[in-house]
Amino acid sequence: MGFFAVLNRVRLLFVQALFTLFLLLTPFSTHASALLPTLETLKLLLTDNPSVALEEIDTLLNKNTTPTYLSAAWFKLSLMKIEAHSLLGHYETAYQAIDELNQVLDKVADPDAKSKLLLSHATVLLSQNRATEAEEKLELALNTTSQADERLIADIHDRLAHINRFRANYRSALNHAEQAIQIAKRINDVPRLAGFYNQIGIVYDYMGQIEQAISFHEQSLMLQRKRNNQQGISNSLYNIGELYRDLEEFPLALSHFEQALRVDKLLGNPRHIANSYGKIGQVLYQQGEYKQAQVFILNGLALTKKMEADSDTAWQLSNLVNVQLAQGDVNEALNSANEALTLAIKSGANRTERTVRLALANVYLAQDKSEDAKEQLELLLKQPQLGTQTQSDIHKQLAAIYQQAGEFEAALAQLKQYQQAQTELKKVSDKNKAYKMALNIELVKKEQALSLLQKEQSLQQANLENLKLQRGLAIASALLLLAGLAIYFLRQRQKQKLEALEQHMAARALEQKNQLLADISHELRTPLTGLKLTIEAMQFNIEPDIDVAYKKVNSKINQLDTLISDIYQSARFDNNVMSLELRPLDINTIVKDCCSELTPVFAKKQQSLRCNLSEQVLLVEGDPQRLKQVILNLLRNSHFYTDAAGTSLIHTRLVDSYAIITVEDSSPGVATSELDKIFERLYRCEHSRSRDLGGSGLGLAISKHIVLAHHGSINANHSPLGGLLVEVKLPIKSAQNDIGHAKSPQ
């Protein structure tokens, strides 16, 4: 038995125990108001397991054959019964229950009874994509609702947001969603707020504003986890999966959709199951797994046709069209596309209609019917609030059609618009990927997985499958309830610790990233500013010596080239893609070559460079180019930051089984507190060694990466000469035990 099955079993036992105790002690007809606290528990069960909730609702409603019309509890139970049937796909039964309530509505002592029933009716209609009829019910409900029932008003705005999203009227959808959120916040209704966050997150996703979508979906998921609402968690997993699909992170998207499908199957909502099937099919298609994609799409299609949900059926068919085209079934694809277009237009689903028309254009292109394809694409371009990605696809296809027809000017115009759309998409893509996707969503995912594991471990101790709870055992139900409360509070405490840790980790990672970007921007700006000033001086003829100016320009360009090269090398080390070509070599030879190369450079500054080499051969297994880069970095660093007429010294020696390379110089030195920091990227000392002398600020950091990749160590200390001393230790070849040619450490 899986975790969710066990969890639902426990919840069912708790709820059955509560209702058993209540039914034994309280007659329904005489104490209807006493049922209200129990209704809240039943409402939670309705969200998580509508099938079980329906059984309990029927039990309560059938306890007395004569309904208590004046009871708020009876009316709420009746509305919940309609909702349960709708969630389970029993639409005819739901409509029949609505008609029965309408006949006795004037007997219900609730001023907003009519509005509540209209909202319930609209919700059932929306489950079948009958948006126009649902909107009429909601507008009427909004006009007849008293301002006192803010929860009812918020629910109406939420459904109106859904309808406008369905029609691709995103501004109106945002307006209604924001009103619903404001009300939920004002009355501190956490369950509704979680659902409303999910709604507005979907709207922002459809608008291509991934940053806002991520933010609201994360807030929704956090609230749903706190409530342990499995349907809410499933919805958030589904929508986060869609964000991953937008970013072409297909394995992560597939994982989220599969998790959502598992929960949906346990909860039994056919529309949610169909949607998850369709999304998995989309991802598999994008991964090139066409046969498997078709299986999932057909499963979803069977459910939507059974529900008579025209818009959902059209969407599933549009997915099927793409798969059929990929498999070469052009005629089948045309039939599916025409059927989908008819259903999309009939249901008024503008967003789905756009998807279908784009798929139909692809079919026409596959049949070499360019004019028919062009007609569909040009019709799409006339529709309002068209997404940038859709515009890009349309312009690209139109450019190809016009070029094939020899209309080169029109093709060029379409190609320019395609390039503009691609530029916008690139900007959005870069911003979205740079935004905290890698930080926050992965943390949420890991926390969710850890939370589920903890629940599995907590529950597997009890043999719940064999537990037989009888309605009359009030004492047993009380013990179960106490056990559930203990588990709940324990998990809440664990979740709080995990959330605090993850928030700290996310904040630290974001702070480091922002600091790195700021430092790199500063380093790039310095040579660019000098380059700009020199060029402007040449442009306005205020530079007295052109040759000197060209030398300045070349110097700044070389400085930029060095900085960019160092940033690139540092990034390659960070991502473990810098490979080493190892072979036996003598450290003394490399040090001698470096000293010969840099002696003239030191002489220009009247500095002395002394090179003392060990008399012993220091044979190591290393990459000669990388080790030479380390020594040159250390010597250049000494040259840059040592005063004129100063002294730099490099010497080698053998200590135990290590080759030691020491580079030291005269003043100025480095403060003791900064010795451990100089190997950090872009770190600058506070005082005399922080001057901008042309270095990238990455040399010592890169050197440390290279030394560590050779299984060595590097550290800094004060030099007896008055400056800085840097010591590199590398294992000699005999001590490396045949370390293989390898990449830098993983």
XYZ file of C-alpha atoms in Angstrom:
746
model
C 0.000 0.000 0.000
C 1.473 3.383 -1.066
C 1.924 6.360 1.173
C -1.057 8.364 -0.094
C -3.320 5.321 0.197
C -2.231 4.873 3.820
C -2.680 8.569 4.506
C -6.191 8.599 3.036
C -7.019 5.448 5.013
C -6.022 7.201 8.239
C -8.022 10.311 7.378
C -11.062 8.168 6.549
C -10.788 6.409 9.898
C -10.567 9.737 11.755
C -13.541 11.246 9.967
C -15.635 8.097 10.293
C -14.863 8.016 14.005
C -15.927 11.632 14.452
C -19.160 11.127 12.540
C -19.854 7.881 14.387
C -19.561 9.627 17.718
C -21.664 12.534 16.502
C -24.421 10.362 15.047
C -24.587 8.282 18.209
C -24.980 11.314 20.427
C -26.824 13.948 18.343
C -30.078 13.575 16.344
C -29.751 15.468 13.050
C -33.203 17.004 13.001
C -33.132 18.412 16.513
C -29.554 19.684 16.776
C -28.573 20.637 13.231
C -26.499 23.596 14.362
C -24.232 21.265 16.334
C -23.047 19.790 13.036
C -21.239 22.955 11.955
C -17.847 22.204 13.575
C -17.907 18.742 11.963
C -18.568 20.288 8.545
C -15.125 21.886 8.571
C -13.539 18.442 8.942
C -15.772 17.127 6.170
C -14.777 20.058 3.930
C -11.114 19.085 4.270
C -11.956 15.486 3.378
C -13.935 16.692 0.356
C -10.803 18.326 -1.023
C -8.560 15.324 -0.370
C -10.941 12.415 -1.087
C -14.305 13.360 -2.630
C -15.433 9.729 -2.864
C -15.141 9.142 0.889
C -16.599 12.572 1.610
C -19.661 11.750 -0.526
C -20.326 8.627 1.542
C -20.266 10.633 4.773
C -22.474 13.380 3.314
C -25.078 10.815 2.240
C -24.940 9.243 5.699
C -25.725 12.572 7.356
C -28.391 13.635 4.865
C -30.154 10.250 5.091
C -30.195 10.158 8.903
C -33.538 11.930 8.845
C -35.851 11.501 5.871
C -37.329 14.981 6.409
C -34.682 17.650 5.576
C -34.303 20.550 7.969
C -34.556 23.368 5.417
C -33.945 26.085 7.952
C -30.645 24.514 8.988
C -27.433 26.064 7.721
C -25.801 22.661 8.173
C -28.289 20.891 5.887
C -27.834 23.498 3.130
C -24.027 23.354 3.372
C -24.123 19.565 3.218
C -26.292 19.732 0.104
C -23.861 22.119 -1.624
C -20.941 19.905 -0.618
C -22.727 16.918 -2.134
C -22.997 18.798 -5.449
C -19.298 19.642 -5.284
C -18.378 16.005 -4.568
C -20.352 14.764 -7.587
C -18.698 17.414 -9.768
C -15.202 16.458 -8.583
C -15.940 12.809 -9.348
C -17.326 13.605 -12.814
C -20.962 12.763 -11.927
C -22.296 15.808 -13.770
C -25.859 14.647 -14.429
C -26.281 13.773 -10.751
C -24.870 17.177 -9.797
C -27.313 19.033 -12.076
C -30.200 16.971 -10.682
C -29.192 17.938 -7.133
C -29.040 21.615 -8.188
C -32.583 21.416 -9.594
C -33.838 19.816 -6.372
C -32.270 22.587 -4.269
C -33.756 25.283 -6.503
C -37.241 23.960 -5.740
C -36.827 24.479 -1.975
C -34.482 27.483 -2.066
C -37.054 29.921 -0.660
C -37.322 27.780 2.496
C -33.616 28.066 3.351
C -32.964 30.676 6.044
C -29.814 32.025 4.421
C -29.873 35.444 2.689
C -27.121 34.321 0.310
C -28.539 30.868 -0.417
C -29.352 31.789 -4.016
C -25.860 33.189 -4.659
C -24.214 30.130 -3.133
C -26.261 27.787 -5.292
C -25.443 29.871 -8.385
C -21.746 29.601 -7.521
C -22.079 25.844 -7.101
C -23.907 25.605 -10.439
C -21.186 27.670 -12.166
C -18.468 25.436 -10.712
C -20.080 22.339 -12.219
C -20.452 24.098 -15.577
C -16.782 25.090 -15.512
C -15.823 21.463 -14.949
C -17.308 20.817 -18.401
C -15.760 23.974 -19.949
C -19.181 25.605 -20.348
C -17.683 29.017 -19.679
C -20.424 31.260 -21.096
C -23.176 29.646 -19.002
C -20.931 29.665 -15.939
C -20.170 33.375 -16.378
C -23.886 34.204 -16.472
C -24.426 32.358 -13.183
C -21.439 34.075 -11.545
C -22.414 37.593 -12.635
C -25.903 37.002 -11.260
C -24.438 35.633 -8.020
C -22.141 38.655 -7.643
C -25.060 41.055 -8.079
C -27.280 39.272 -5.535
C -24.679 38.536 -2.835
C -24.705 40.543 0.379
C -21.414 42.299 1.111
C -21.273 40.561 4.497
C -20.269 37.187 3.041
C -16.752 38.019 1.858
C -15.778 34.381 1.370
C -18.563 33.949 -1.152
C -17.487 37.106 -3.021
C -13.884 35.897 -3.106
C -14.953 32.522 -4.533
C -16.974 34.238 -7.263
C -13.990 36.394 -8.276
C -11.812 33.269 -8.354
C -14.198 31.509 -10.761
C -14.402 34.648 -12.938
C -10.601 34.713 -13.050
C -10.697 31.104 -14.246
C -13.152 31.948 -17.026
C -11.140 34.947 -18.255
C -7.960 32.856 -18.199
C -9.832 30.219 -20.190
C -10.673 32.899 -22.783
C -7.126 34.363 -22.791
C -8.404 37.655 -21.287
C -5.440 37.787 -18.954
C -5.824 41.362 -17.699
C -9.382 40.670 -16.567
C -8.264 37.364 -15.084
C -5.555 39.146 -13.071
C -8.041 41.739 -11.837
C -10.454 39.103 -10.495
C -7.648 36.972 -9.034
C -6.155 39.958 -7.196
C -9.564 40.872 -5.722
C -9.981 37.303 -4.470
C -6.509 37.363 -2.889
C -7.149 40.703 -1.169
C -10.317 39.357 0.438
C -8.661 36.101 1.553
C -5.803 38.048 3.143
C -8.171 40.440 4.880
C -10.207 37.650 6.488
C -7.110 35.441 7.017
C -8.595 32.504 5.098
C -5.494 30.369 4.459
C -7.169 27.537 2.473
C -8.698 29.978 0.003
C -5.518 32.042 -0.192
C -3.540 28.939 -1.181
C -5.969 28.214 -4.018
C -6.057 31.844 -5.179
C -2.236 31.995 -5.285
C -2.313 28.946 -7.532
C -4.880 30.619 -9.815
C -2.921 33.848 -10.282
C 0.288 31.850 -10.781
C -1.314 30.086 -13.764
C -2.387 33.436 -15.242
C 1.144 34.840 -14.989
C 2.508 31.641 -16.554
C 0.142 32.020 -19.528
C 1.301 35.644 -19.865
C 4.927 34.471 -20.026
C 5.857 36.197 -16.745
C 7.623 33.201 -15.217
C 9.167 35.121 -12.307
C 5.781 36.133 -10.903
C 4.331 32.697 -11.667
C 7.093 30.979 -9.701
C 6.606 33.298 -6.736
C 2.860 32.641 -6.421
C 3.135 28.878 -7.008
C 5.782 28.639 -4.288
C 3.548 30.545 -1.864
C 0.639 28.264 -2.745
C 2.706 25.107 -2.284
C 4.021 26.321 1.072
C 0.485 26.950 2.369
C -0.816 23.645 1.000
C 1.985 21.736 2.714
C 1.225 23.460 6.005
C -2.411 22.363 5.625
C -1.320 18.916 4.376
C -3.795 19.389 1.511
C -2.939 16.653 -0.985
C -5.085 18.070 -3.809
C -3.533 21.506 -3.311
C -0.050 19.981 -3.320
C -0.920 18.113 -6.518
C -2.092 21.338 -8.179
C 1.120 23.131 -7.222
C 3.296 20.243 -8.425
C 1.385 20.287 -11.715
C 1.868 24.016 -12.232
C 5.544 23.978 -11.214
C 5.980 21.147 -13.709
C 4.517 23.417 -16.390
C 7.064 26.120 -15.504
C 9.853 23.588 -15.917
C 8.369 22.618 -19.290
C 8.383 26.289 -20.343
C 12.076 26.401 -19.453
C 12.672 23.141 -21.401
C 13.773 21.317 -18.245
C 11.894 18.227 -19.438
C 13.096 15.581 -16.915
C 12.123 17.831 -13.983
C 8.801 18.686 -15.643
C 8.033 14.992 -16.188
C 8.845 14.174 -12.563
C 6.424 16.829 -11.269
C 3.609 15.813 -13.640
C 4.001 12.137 -12.680
C 3.787 13.032 -8.973
C 0.647 15.068 -9.669
C -0.905 12.163 -11.628
C -0.325 9.729 -8.760
C -2.138 12.025 -6.335
C -4.921 12.766 -8.847
C -5.605 9.051 -9.350
C -5.918 8.545 -5.600
C -8.286 11.514 -5.236
C -10.381 10.507 -8.248
C -11.047 13.852 -10.005
C -11.314 12.830 -13.701
C -10.532 16.304 -15.030
C -7.312 16.537 -13.026
C -6.335 13.025 -14.094
C -6.943 13.901 -17.757
C -4.903 17.103 -17.504
C -1.968 15.252 -15.948
C -2.146 12.605 -18.680
C -2.057 15.363 -21.312
C 0.900 17.175 -19.748
C 2.930 13.974 -19.476
C 2.110 13.342 -23.141
C 3.334 16.833 -24.062
C 6.672 16.332 -22.289
C 7.201 12.879 -23.806
C 6.477 14.339 -27.256
C 9.027 17.098 -26.674
C 11.543 14.412 -25.671
C 10.895 12.507 -28.904
C 9.122 9.541 -27.245
C 6.133 9.657 -29.613
C 4.547 6.243 -29.015
C 4.559 6.622 -25.249
C 3.292 10.197 -25.590
C 0.348 8.980 -27.679
C -0.631 6.445 -24.997
C -0.898 9.134 -22.301
C -2.706 11.599 -24.571
C -5.285 8.977 -25.602
C -5.894 8.146 -21.922
C -6.581 11.813 -21.222
C -8.726 12.123 -24.363
C -10.936 9.218 -23.293
C -11.645 10.927 -19.963
C -12.429 14.369 -21.442
C -14.825 12.860 -23.993
C -16.569 10.932 -21.242
C -16.941 14.188 -19.263
C -18.176 16.002 -22.411
C -15.602 18.730 -21.672
C -15.237 20.246 -25.154
C -12.344 22.605 -24.435
C -10.298 19.930 -22.658
C -11.027 17.497 -25.492
C -9.847 20.096 -28.041
C -6.623 20.582 -26.084
C -5.964 16.841 -25.896
C -6.625 16.563 -29.648
C -4.154 19.394 -30.380
C -1.506 17.403 -28.501
C -2.458 14.304 -30.489
C -2.060 16.254 -33.758
C 1.584 17.014 -32.967
C 2.304 13.361 -32.167
C 0.535 12.139 -35.313
C 2.529 14.581 -37.448
C 5.780 13.441 -35.846
C 4.850 9.839 -36.697
C 3.941 10.741 -40.301
C 0.159 10.184 -39.915
C -0.762 13.378 -41.786
C -4.353 12.414 -42.667
C -5.111 11.358 -39.088
C -3.549 14.593 -37.878
C -5.837 16.617 -40.181
C -8.944 14.837 -38.868
C -7.874 15.404 -35.265
C -7.080 19.083 -35.927
C -10.467 19.781 -37.566
C -12.313 18.055 -34.720
C -10.279 20.024 -32.169
C -10.960 23.354 -33.906
C -14.710 22.709 -33.960
C -14.764 21.914 -30.232
C -12.531 24.870 -29.293
C -14.732 27.366 -31.158
C -17.893 25.787 -29.738
C -16.638 26.070 -26.145
C -15.256 29.609 -26.559
C -11.794 28.556 -25.383
C -9.668 31.212 -27.087
C -6.332 29.965 -25.786
C -7.087 26.404 -26.868
C -8.305 27.670 -30.252
C -4.929 29.360 -30.831
C -3.088 26.150 -29.999
C -5.329 24.178 -32.355
C -4.966 26.640 -35.252
C -1.192 26.525 -34.926
C -1.313 22.722 -35.017
C -3.656 22.852 -38.039
C -1.214 25.138 -39.861
C 1.518 22.568 -39.275
C -0.710 19.895 -40.803
C -1.342 22.034 -43.895
C 2.397 22.641 -44.259
C 3.006 18.900 -44.068
C 0.489 18.521 -46.934
C 2.173 21.330 -48.952
C -0.989 23.439 -48.633
C 0.843 26.704 -48.062
C -2.139 28.983 -48.688
C -4.314 27.141 -46.164
C -1.490 27.275 -43.617
C -0.943 30.988 -44.279
C -4.656 31.657 -43.764
C -4.583 30.018 -40.323
C -1.392 31.811 -39.293
C -2.568 35.259 -40.422
C -5.850 34.697 -38.607
C -3.883 33.907 -35.453
C -1.852 37.119 -35.712
C -5.049 39.176 -35.568
C -6.051 37.779 -32.173
C -5.366 39.952 -29.087
C -2.949 39.170 -26.233
C -0.977 36.698 -28.316
C 2.042 35.309 -26.455
C 5.550 36.161 -27.646
C 6.436 32.492 -28.199
C 3.336 31.982 -30.337
C 4.133 35.134 -32.342
C 7.672 33.867 -32.897
C 6.425 30.499 -34.205
C 3.910 32.169 -36.529
C 6.392 34.653 -38.033
C 8.928 31.883 -38.600
C 6.410 29.738 -40.473
C 5.095 32.688 -42.507
C 8.641 33.651 -43.504
C 9.196 30.125 -44.844
C 5.871 30.180 -46.713
C 6.532 33.567 -48.339
C 10.074 32.556 -49.286
C 8.827 29.353 -50.917
C 6.266 31.412 -52.867
C 8.970 33.833 -54.075
C 7.557 36.783 -52.082
C 10.934 37.774 -50.702
C 9.976 41.198 -49.313
C 7.125 39.702 -47.317
C 9.422 36.883 -46.191
C 12.021 39.411 -45.042
C 9.390 41.372 -43.100
C 8.222 38.205 -41.335
C 11.807 37.202 -40.623
C 12.505 40.578 -38.994
C 9.434 40.198 -36.779
C 10.561 36.669 -35.926
C 13.977 37.989 -34.899
C 12.357 40.694 -32.757
C 10.219 38.081 -31.014
C 13.274 35.878 -30.481
C 15.128 38.815 -28.945
C 12.265 39.381 -26.500
C 12.132 35.672 -25.688
C 15.878 35.629 -25.079
C 15.577 38.528 -22.640
C 12.738 36.838 -20.783
C 14.504 33.461 -20.841
C 17.734 34.879 -19.434
C 15.861 36.727 -16.714
C 13.757 33.703 -15.793
C 16.666 31.288 -15.686
C 18.761 33.719 -13.660
C 15.880 34.182 -11.242
C 15.702 31.848 -8.301
C 14.478 28.766 -10.173
C 17.646 26.793 -9.421
C 17.570 28.017 -5.821
C 14.016 28.066 -4.551
C 12.137 25.442 -6.563
C 14.823 22.786 -6.090
C 14.737 23.534 -2.357
C 10.951 23.201 -2.368
C 11.208 19.922 -4.264
C 13.779 18.481 -1.849
C 11.784 19.613 1.153
C 8.646 18.008 -0.251
C 10.480 14.716 -0.885
C 11.945 14.777 2.626
C 8.539 15.573 4.112
C 6.953 12.622 2.300
C 9.760 10.311 3.480
C 9.239 11.370 7.080
C 5.516 10.675 6.775
C 6.201 7.240 5.279
C 8.551 6.359 8.144
C 6.103 7.644 10.749
C 3.161 5.670 9.381
C 4.762 2.364 8.357
C 5.027 1.251 12.011
C 1.280 0.767 12.227
C -0.506 -2.007 10.386
C -3.275 0.305 9.229
C -4.515 -2.005 6.472
C -5.782 -4.534 9.020
C -7.298 -1.930 11.332
C -11.083 -2.360 11.673
C -12.738 0.652 13.235
C -16.403 0.289 14.229
C -18.732 3.273 14.498
C -19.670 2.483 18.080
C -16.064 2.425 19.394
C -15.887 6.013 20.605
C -12.889 5.282 22.843
C -10.859 3.851 19.953
C -11.653 6.870 17.801
C -10.470 9.210 20.554
C -7.146 7.336 20.790
C -6.686 7.562 17.028
C -7.415 11.261 17.119
C -4.832 11.846 19.842
C -2.235 9.861 17.887
C -2.963 11.926 14.793
C -2.564 15.179 16.684
C 0.778 14.026 18.115
C 2.064 13.109 14.645
C 0.789 16.402 13.250
C 2.572 18.555 15.834
C 5.784 16.542 15.437
C 5.741 17.088 11.677
C 4.981 20.758 12.065
C 8.046 21.145 14.254
C 10.221 19.272 11.743
C 8.864 21.374 8.871
C 9.645 24.613 10.688
C 13.270 23.529 11.167
C 13.584 22.527 7.520
C 12.031 25.770 6.288
C 14.363 27.876 8.443
C 17.402 25.982 7.136
C 16.305 26.254 3.504
C 15.556 29.964 3.812
C 19.056 30.523 5.199
C 20.640 28.477 2.396
C 18.633 30.253 -0.296
C 19.432 33.709 1.092
C 23.141 32.888 1.338
C 23.295 31.539 -2.221
C 21.442 34.558 -3.593
C 23.720 36.941 -1.683
C 26.843 35.253 -3.073
C 25.490 35.336 -6.622
C 24.576 39.022 -6.409
C 27.984 39.905 -4.949
C 29.767 37.992 -7.715
C 27.760 39.768 -10.413
C 28.468 43.147 -8.807
C 32.195 42.418 -8.557
C 32.453 41.264 -12.168
C 30.522 44.345 -13.335
C 32.938 46.570 -11.425
C 35.984 44.803 -12.865
C 34.645 45.129 -16.422
C 33.629 48.756 -15.967
C 37.134 49.955 -14.963
C 38.985 49.138 -18.238
C 35.901 50.004 -20.290
C 35.811 53.491 -18.767
C 39.479 54.088 -19.601
C 38.921 52.738 -23.115
C 35.923 55.007 -23.636
C 37.794 58.124 -22.484
C 40.756 57.403 -24.768
C 38.525 56.802 -27.795
C 36.561 60.006 -27.113
C 39.834 61.924 -26.857
C 40.854 60.565 -30.260
C 37.402 61.244 -31.687
C 37.445 64.928 -30.726
C 41.148 65.406 -31.562
C 42.180 66.283 -28.023
C 44.693 63.442 -27.725
C 48.151 64.974 -28.415
C 49.887 61.702 -29.261
C 47.906 59.240 -31.395
C 50.481 56.467 -31.025
C 50.267 56.707 -27.254
C 46.486 56.657 -27.517
C 46.561 53.469 -29.600
C 48.856 51.892 -27.032
C 46.363 52.828 -24.302
C 43.521 51.311 -26.300
C 45.481 48.103 -26.895
C 46.405 47.977 -23.216
C 42.781 48.261 -22.115
C 41.681 45.678 -24.684
C 44.360 43.291 -23.442
C 43.214 43.958 -19.884
C 39.607 43.118 -20.841
C 40.764 40.005 -22.699
C 42.702 38.841 -19.644
C 39.730 39.469 -17.349
C 37.261 37.623 -19.584
C 39.685 34.726 -20.034
C 40.138 34.460 -16.265
C 36.375 34.575 -15.662
C 35.918 31.825 -18.256
C 38.606 29.644 -16.680
C 37.160 30.179 -13.211
C 33.693 29.186 -14.445
C 35.065 26.024 -16.079
C 36.704 24.991 -12.818
C 33.472 25.691 -10.902
C 31.535 23.454 -13.287
C 34.143 20.656 -13.232
C 34.798 20.802 -16.981
C 38.475 21.839 -16.899
C 40.551 18.790 -17.882
C 44.236 18.245 -17.115
C 46.789 16.627 -19.407
C 49.108 15.010 -16.872
C 52.665 13.850 -17.529
C 55.918 13.622 -15.534
C 57.733 16.982 -15.319
C 60.432 18.757 -13.305
C 59.129 21.723 -11.316
C 62.571 23.360 -11.439
C 62.383 23.554 -15.245
C 59.011 25.319 -15.185
C 60.108 27.779 -12.477
C 63.288 28.586 -14.401
C 61.299 29.282 -17.607
C 58.899 31.575 -15.729
C 61.750 33.552 -14.160
C 63.409 34.026 -17.555
C 60.128 35.230 -19.033
C 59.367 37.789 -16.314
C 62.844 39.123 -15.447
C 62.575 41.942 -18.068
C 59.137 42.858 -16.684
C 60.529 43.224 -13.153
C 63.469 45.247 -14.479
C 61.171 47.905 -15.944
C 59.975 48.649 -12.417
C 63.520 48.525 -10.997
C 62.508 45.413 -9.069
C 64.752 42.467 -8.310
C 63.582 38.913 -9.127
C 65.707 36.180 -7.541
C 65.279 32.510 -8.422
C 66.746 29.826 -6.099
C 66.162 26.294 -7.396
C 66.577 23.024 -5.531
C 69.562 20.936 -6.537
C 67.333 17.865 -6.470
C 65.025 16.954 -9.359
C 61.443 17.708 -8.254
C 59.514 15.282 -10.464
C 55.712 15.561 -10.258
C 52.770 14.258 -12.298
C 51.184 17.416 -13.660
C 49.876 19.533 -16.529
C 52.835 21.742 -17.557
C 50.666 24.538 -18.980
C 48.467 24.749 -15.875
C 51.372 24.650 -13.429
C 53.193 27.303 -15.434
C 50.015 29.398 -15.253
C 50.087 29.098 -11.434
C 53.725 30.228 -11.146
C 53.232 33.114 -13.601
C 50.125 34.213 -11.667
C 52.065 34.247 -8.388
C 55.043 36.129 -9.862
C 52.842 38.681 -11.641
C 50.895 39.204 -8.434
C 54.196 39.847 -6.624
C 55.298 42.232 -9.382
C 52.028 44.192 -9.382
C 51.791 44.688 -5.635
C 55.438 45.221 -4.647
C 56.808 48.762 -4.448
C 59.281 50.031 -7.063
C 62.875 48.896 -6.375
C 61.454 46.083 -4.251
C 62.495 42.446 -4.175
C 60.682 39.237 -5.168
C 62.055 35.773 -4.441
C 60.993 32.330 -5.734
C 62.661 29.153 -4.541
C 61.962 25.416 -4.674
C 62.837 22.591 -2.288
C 61.941 19.013 -1.387
C 60.225 18.388 1.963
C 59.241 14.799 2.770
C 57.388 13.622 -0.352
C 56.328 17.082 -1.565
C 57.801 19.626 -3.936
C 57.557 23.064 -2.298
C 57.387 26.272 -4.371
C 57.631 29.527 -2.387
C 57.060 33.024 -3.794
C 57.648 35.988 -1.456
C 58.209 39.707 -1.810
C 59.018 42.906 0.041
C 56.497 45.444 1.290
C 53.680 46.226 1.247
C 52.198 43.224 3.028
C 48.723 41.844 3.765
C 46.835 42.015 7.049
C 46.658 38.742 8.972
C 42.843 38.746 8.810
C 42.995 38.808 5.002
C 45.508 36.006 4.392
C 42.796 33.344 4.046
C 40.676 35.545 1.760
C 43.136 36.420 -1.003
C 42.335 33.170 -2.850
C 38.650 34.151 -3.160
C 37.440 35.362 -6.551
C 37.688 39.133 -7.067
C 38.788 39.713 -3.458
C 40.699 42.971 -2.938
C 42.743 43.780 0.138
C 41.710 46.850 2.064
C 44.894 48.892 1.871
C 48.118 49.117 -0.104
C 47.737 45.858 -2.051
C 44.248 46.754 -3.329
C 45.434 49.060 -6.109
C 43.964 48.600 -9.600
C 47.105 47.598 -11.493
C 45.606 45.677 -14.379
C 44.968 42.304 -12.768
C 41.625 40.528 -13.058
C 41.306 39.679 -9.375
C 40.896 36.021 -10.367
C 44.520 34.877 -10.715
C 44.959 33.548 -7.186
C 41.518 31.890 -7.236
C 42.366 30.127 -10.519
C 45.764 29.138 -9.137
C 44.109 27.542 -6.127
C 41.769 25.528 -8.412
C 44.734 24.258 -10.448
C 46.797 23.306 -7.380
C 43.860 21.443 -5.817
C 43.295 19.623 -9.120
C 46.892 18.363 -8.799
C 46.122 17.062 -5.275
C 48.274 19.793 -3.761
C 47.735 22.742 -1.428
C 48.342 26.493 -1.472
C 48.427 28.977 1.428
C 49.600 32.484 2.251
C 51.585 33.975 5.136
C 53.729 36.982 6.032
C 57.147 37.168 4.360
C 60.337 38.000 6.308
C 61.028 40.447 3.459
C 58.054 42.532 4.628
C 55.480 41.503 2.037
C 53.463 38.379 1.181
C 54.636 34.752 1.103
C 52.695 32.147 -0.920
C 53.617 28.462 -0.623
C 52.526 25.710 -3.049
C 52.876 22.013 -2.123
C 52.678 19.321 -4.829
C 53.134 15.570 -4.280
C 56.182 14.234 -6.092
C 55.581 11.488 -8.621
C 56.695 8.610 -6.402
C 54.115 9.597 -3.769
C 51.139 9.875 -6.071
C 50.563 6.132 -6.387
C 49.909 6.340 -10.110
C 47.116 8.877 -9.988
C 45.443 8.587 -13.395
C 44.921 11.272 -15.990
C 41.785 12.888 -14.674
C 39.639 15.954 -14.614
C 39.743 18.436 -11.790
C 38.123 17.171 -8.519
C 34.412 16.508 -8.668
